[in-house]
PDB file of C-alpha atoms in Angstrom:
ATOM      1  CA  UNK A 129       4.744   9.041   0.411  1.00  0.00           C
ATOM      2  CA  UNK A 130       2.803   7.376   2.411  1.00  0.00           C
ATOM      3  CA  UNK A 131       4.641   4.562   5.303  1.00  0.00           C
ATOM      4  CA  UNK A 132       3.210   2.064   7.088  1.00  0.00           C
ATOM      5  CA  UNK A 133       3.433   1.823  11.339  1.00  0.00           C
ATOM      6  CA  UNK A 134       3.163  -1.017  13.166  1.00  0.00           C
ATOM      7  CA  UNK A 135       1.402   0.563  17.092  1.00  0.00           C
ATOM      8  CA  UNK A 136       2.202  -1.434  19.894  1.00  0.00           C
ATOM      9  CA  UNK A 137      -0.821  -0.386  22.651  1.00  0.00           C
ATOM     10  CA  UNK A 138       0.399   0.534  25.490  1.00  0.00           C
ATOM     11  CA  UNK A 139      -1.647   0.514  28.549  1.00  0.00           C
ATOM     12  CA  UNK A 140      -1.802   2.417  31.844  1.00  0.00           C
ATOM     13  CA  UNK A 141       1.637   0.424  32.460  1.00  0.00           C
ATOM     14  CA  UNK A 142       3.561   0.340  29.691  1.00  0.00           C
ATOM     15  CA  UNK A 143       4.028   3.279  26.519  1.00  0.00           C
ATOM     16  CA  UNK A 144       2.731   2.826  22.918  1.00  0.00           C
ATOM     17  CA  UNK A 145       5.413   2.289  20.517  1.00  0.00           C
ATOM     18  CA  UNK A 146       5.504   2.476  16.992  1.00  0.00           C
ATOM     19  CA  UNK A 147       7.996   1.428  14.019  1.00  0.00           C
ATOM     20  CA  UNK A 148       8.291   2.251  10.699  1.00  0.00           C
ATOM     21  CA  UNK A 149       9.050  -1.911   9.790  1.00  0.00           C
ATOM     22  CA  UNK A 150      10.254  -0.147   6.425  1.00  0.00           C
ATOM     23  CA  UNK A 151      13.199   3.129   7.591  1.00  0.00           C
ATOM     24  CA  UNK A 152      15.385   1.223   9.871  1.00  0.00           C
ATOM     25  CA  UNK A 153      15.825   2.871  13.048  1.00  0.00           C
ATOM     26  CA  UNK A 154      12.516   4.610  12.906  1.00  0.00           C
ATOM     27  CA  UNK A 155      11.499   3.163  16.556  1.00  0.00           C
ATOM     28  CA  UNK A 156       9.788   5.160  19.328  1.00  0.00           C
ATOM     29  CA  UNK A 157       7.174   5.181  22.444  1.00  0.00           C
ATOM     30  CA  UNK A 158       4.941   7.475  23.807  1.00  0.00           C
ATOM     31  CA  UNK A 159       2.606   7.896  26.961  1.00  0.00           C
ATOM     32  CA  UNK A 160      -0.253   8.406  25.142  1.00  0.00           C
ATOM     33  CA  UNK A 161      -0.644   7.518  20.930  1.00  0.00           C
ATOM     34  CA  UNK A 162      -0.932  11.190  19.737  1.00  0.00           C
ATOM     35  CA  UNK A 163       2.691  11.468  21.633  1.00  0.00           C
ATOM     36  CA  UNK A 164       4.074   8.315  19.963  1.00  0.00           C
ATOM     37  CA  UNK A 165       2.544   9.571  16.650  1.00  0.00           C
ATOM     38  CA  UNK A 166       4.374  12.849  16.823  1.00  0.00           C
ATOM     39  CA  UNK A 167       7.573  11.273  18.322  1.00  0.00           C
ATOM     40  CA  UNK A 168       7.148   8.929  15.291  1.00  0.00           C
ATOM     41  CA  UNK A 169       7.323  11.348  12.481  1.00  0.00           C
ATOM     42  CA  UNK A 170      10.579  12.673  14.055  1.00  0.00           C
ATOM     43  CA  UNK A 171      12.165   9.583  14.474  1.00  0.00           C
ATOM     44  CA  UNK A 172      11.005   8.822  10.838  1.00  0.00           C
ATOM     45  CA  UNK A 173      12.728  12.765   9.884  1.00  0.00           C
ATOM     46  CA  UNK A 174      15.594  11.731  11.586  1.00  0.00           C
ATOM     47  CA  UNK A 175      16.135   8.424  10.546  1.00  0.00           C
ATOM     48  CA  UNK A 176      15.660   9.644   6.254  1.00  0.00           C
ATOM     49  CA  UNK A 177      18.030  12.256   6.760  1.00  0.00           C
ATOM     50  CA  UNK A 178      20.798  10.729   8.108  1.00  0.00           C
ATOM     51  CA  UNK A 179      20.215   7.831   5.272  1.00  0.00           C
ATOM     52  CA  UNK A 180      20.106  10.917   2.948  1.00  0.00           C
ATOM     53  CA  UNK A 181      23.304  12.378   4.165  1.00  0.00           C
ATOM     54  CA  UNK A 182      24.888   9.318   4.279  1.00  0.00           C
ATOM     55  CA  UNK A 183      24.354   9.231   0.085  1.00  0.00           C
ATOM     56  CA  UNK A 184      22.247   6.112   0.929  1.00  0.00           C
ATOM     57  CA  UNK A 185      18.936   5.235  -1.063  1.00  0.00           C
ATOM     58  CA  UNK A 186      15.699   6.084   0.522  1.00  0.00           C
ATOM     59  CA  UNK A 187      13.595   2.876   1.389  1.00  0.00           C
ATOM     60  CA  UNK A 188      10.083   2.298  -0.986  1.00  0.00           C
ATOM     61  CA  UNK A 189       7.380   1.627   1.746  1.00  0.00           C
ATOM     62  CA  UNK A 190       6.227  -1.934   1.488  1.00  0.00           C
ATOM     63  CA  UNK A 191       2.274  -2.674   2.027  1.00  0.00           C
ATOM     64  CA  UNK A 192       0.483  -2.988   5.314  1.00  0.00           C
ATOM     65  CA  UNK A 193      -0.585  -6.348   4.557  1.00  0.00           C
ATOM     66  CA  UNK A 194       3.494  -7.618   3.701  1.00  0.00           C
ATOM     67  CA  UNK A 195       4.608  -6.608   7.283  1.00  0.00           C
ATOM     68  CA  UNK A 196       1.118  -8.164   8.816  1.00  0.00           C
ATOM     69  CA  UNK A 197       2.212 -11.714   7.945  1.00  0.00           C
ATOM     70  CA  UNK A 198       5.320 -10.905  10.016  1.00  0.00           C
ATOM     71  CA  UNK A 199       5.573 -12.509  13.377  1.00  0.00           C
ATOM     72  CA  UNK A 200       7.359 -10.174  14.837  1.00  0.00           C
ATOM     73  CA  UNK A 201       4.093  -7.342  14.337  1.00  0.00           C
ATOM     74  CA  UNK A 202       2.016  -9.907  15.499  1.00  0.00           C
ATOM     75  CA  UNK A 203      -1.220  -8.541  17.724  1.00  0.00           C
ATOM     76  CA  UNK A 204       0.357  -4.957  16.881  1.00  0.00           C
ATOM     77  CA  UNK A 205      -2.057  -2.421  15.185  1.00  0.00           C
ATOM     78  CA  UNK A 206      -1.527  -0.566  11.362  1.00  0.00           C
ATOM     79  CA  UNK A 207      -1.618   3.102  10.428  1.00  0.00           C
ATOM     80  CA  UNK A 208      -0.050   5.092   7.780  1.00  0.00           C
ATOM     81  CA  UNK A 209       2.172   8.451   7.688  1.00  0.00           C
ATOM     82  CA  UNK A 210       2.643  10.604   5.139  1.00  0.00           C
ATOM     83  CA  UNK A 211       6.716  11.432   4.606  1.00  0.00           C
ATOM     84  CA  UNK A 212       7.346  14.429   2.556  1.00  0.00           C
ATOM     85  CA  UNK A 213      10.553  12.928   1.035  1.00  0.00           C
ATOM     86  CA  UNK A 214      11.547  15.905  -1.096  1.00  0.00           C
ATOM     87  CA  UNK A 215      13.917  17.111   1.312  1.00  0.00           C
ATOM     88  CA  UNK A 216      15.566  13.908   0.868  1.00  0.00           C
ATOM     89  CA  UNK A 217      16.371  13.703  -2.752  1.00  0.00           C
ATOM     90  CA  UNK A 218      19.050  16.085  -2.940  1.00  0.00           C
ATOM     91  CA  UNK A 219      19.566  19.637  -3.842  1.00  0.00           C
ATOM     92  CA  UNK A 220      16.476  21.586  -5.362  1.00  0.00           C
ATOM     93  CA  UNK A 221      17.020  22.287  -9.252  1.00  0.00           C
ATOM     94  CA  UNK A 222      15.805  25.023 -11.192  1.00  0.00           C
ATOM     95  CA  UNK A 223      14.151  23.891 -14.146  1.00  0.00           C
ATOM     96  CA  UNK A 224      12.055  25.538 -17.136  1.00  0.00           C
ATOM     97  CA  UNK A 225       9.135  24.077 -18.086  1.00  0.00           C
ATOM     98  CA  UNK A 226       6.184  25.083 -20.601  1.00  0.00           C
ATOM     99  CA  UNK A 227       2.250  24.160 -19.921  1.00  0.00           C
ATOM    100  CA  UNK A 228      -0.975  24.715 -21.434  1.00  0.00           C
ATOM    101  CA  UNK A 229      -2.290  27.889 -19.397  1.00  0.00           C
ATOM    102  CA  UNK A 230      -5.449  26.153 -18.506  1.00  0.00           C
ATOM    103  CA  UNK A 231      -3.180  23.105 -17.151  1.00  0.00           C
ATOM    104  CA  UNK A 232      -1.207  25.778 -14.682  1.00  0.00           C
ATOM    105  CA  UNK A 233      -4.135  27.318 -13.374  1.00  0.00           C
ATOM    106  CA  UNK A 234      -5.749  23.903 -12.678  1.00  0.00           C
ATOM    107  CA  UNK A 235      -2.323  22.728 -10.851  1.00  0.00           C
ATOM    108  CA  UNK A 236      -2.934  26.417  -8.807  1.00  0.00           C
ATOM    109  CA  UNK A 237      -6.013  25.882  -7.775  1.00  0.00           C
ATOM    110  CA  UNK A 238      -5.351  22.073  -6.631  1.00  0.00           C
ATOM    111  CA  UNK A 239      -2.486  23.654  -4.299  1.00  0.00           C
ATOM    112  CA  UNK A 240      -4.630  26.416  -3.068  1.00  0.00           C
ATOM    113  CA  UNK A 241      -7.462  23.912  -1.715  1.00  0.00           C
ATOM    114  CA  UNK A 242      -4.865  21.056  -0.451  1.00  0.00           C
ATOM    115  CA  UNK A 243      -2.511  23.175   1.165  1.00  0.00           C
ATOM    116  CA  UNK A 244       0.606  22.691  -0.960  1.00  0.00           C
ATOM    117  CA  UNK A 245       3.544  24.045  -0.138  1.00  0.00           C
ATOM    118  CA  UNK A 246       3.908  25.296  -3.884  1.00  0.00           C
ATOM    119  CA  UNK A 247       3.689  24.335  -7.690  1.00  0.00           C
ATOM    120  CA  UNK A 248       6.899  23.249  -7.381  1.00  0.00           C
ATOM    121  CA  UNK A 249       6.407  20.923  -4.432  1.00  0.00           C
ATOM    122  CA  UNK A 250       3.129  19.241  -6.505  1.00  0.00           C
ATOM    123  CA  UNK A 251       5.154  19.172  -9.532  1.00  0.00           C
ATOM    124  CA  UNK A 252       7.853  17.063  -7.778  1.00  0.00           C
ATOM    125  CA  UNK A 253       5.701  14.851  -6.086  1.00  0.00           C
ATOM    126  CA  UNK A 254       3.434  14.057  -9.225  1.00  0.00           C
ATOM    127  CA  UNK A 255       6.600  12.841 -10.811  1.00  0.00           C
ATOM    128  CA  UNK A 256       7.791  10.960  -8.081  1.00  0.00           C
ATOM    129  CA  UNK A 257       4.423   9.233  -7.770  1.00  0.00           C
ATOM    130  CA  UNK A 258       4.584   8.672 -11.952  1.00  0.00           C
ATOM    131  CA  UNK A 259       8.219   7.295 -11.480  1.00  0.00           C
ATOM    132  CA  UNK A 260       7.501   5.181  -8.858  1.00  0.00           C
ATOM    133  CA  UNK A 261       4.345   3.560 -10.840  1.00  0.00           C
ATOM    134  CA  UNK A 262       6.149   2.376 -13.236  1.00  0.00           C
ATOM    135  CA  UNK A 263       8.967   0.737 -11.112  1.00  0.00           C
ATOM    136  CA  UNK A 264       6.544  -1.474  -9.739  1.00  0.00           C
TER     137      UNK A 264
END
């Protein structure tokens, strides 16, 4: 899933910090941006778990151009993250499921060339991505 950050330059005075306007809490600074970027993520990791743990729902990102129109972003720069929520949605569940052959290899090969994790982990985020289509 992919979340918006709002980047707050810093300068040879002050640290950039970055937000995540839509997991509350998700708030952090670094010296340079690649160290706010990966402090970022964390905070983001952090934040979703404890949400998680707490049985809480996990906040839809919003678009870039919603939080722009806020004054409280404004001058700040845009990005986007990609959160691997899966660890987020609860316990993993073994299910059994039948697909065309031709289907399985094609899903195989797609997680071979990106990088995947595993069928599993593209299975689960195809559905999420379906599910949360048709929310909107």
């Amino acid at each position: 899933m992919q979340y918006p950050i709002a980047i707050e330059w810093g300068d040879e005075n002050t640290a950039t910090g970055i937000i995540f306007p839509d997991i509350p809490g998700a708030i952090t600074a670094g010296d340079t941006i690649e160290q706010a970027y990966e402090l970022a993520v964390e905070a983001a990791h952090i934040q979703l778990e404890e949400l998680s743990n707490n049985g809480q729902q996990i906040p839809k990102p919003r678009s870039i151009a919603e939080h722009r129109d806020n004054p409280e972003f404004a001058g700040w720069g845009w990005g986007l993250v990609e959160i691997d929520l899966t660890p987020y949605l609860g316990k993993a569940e073994k299910v059994n499921v039948t697909l065309p052959g031709r289907l399985v290899k094609q899903i195989d090969d797609y997680v071979s060339v990106h990088g995947i994790k595993s069928r599993s982990a593209f299975l689960a985020r195809a559905a999420q991505h379906e599910l949360e289509r048709h929310a909107r």
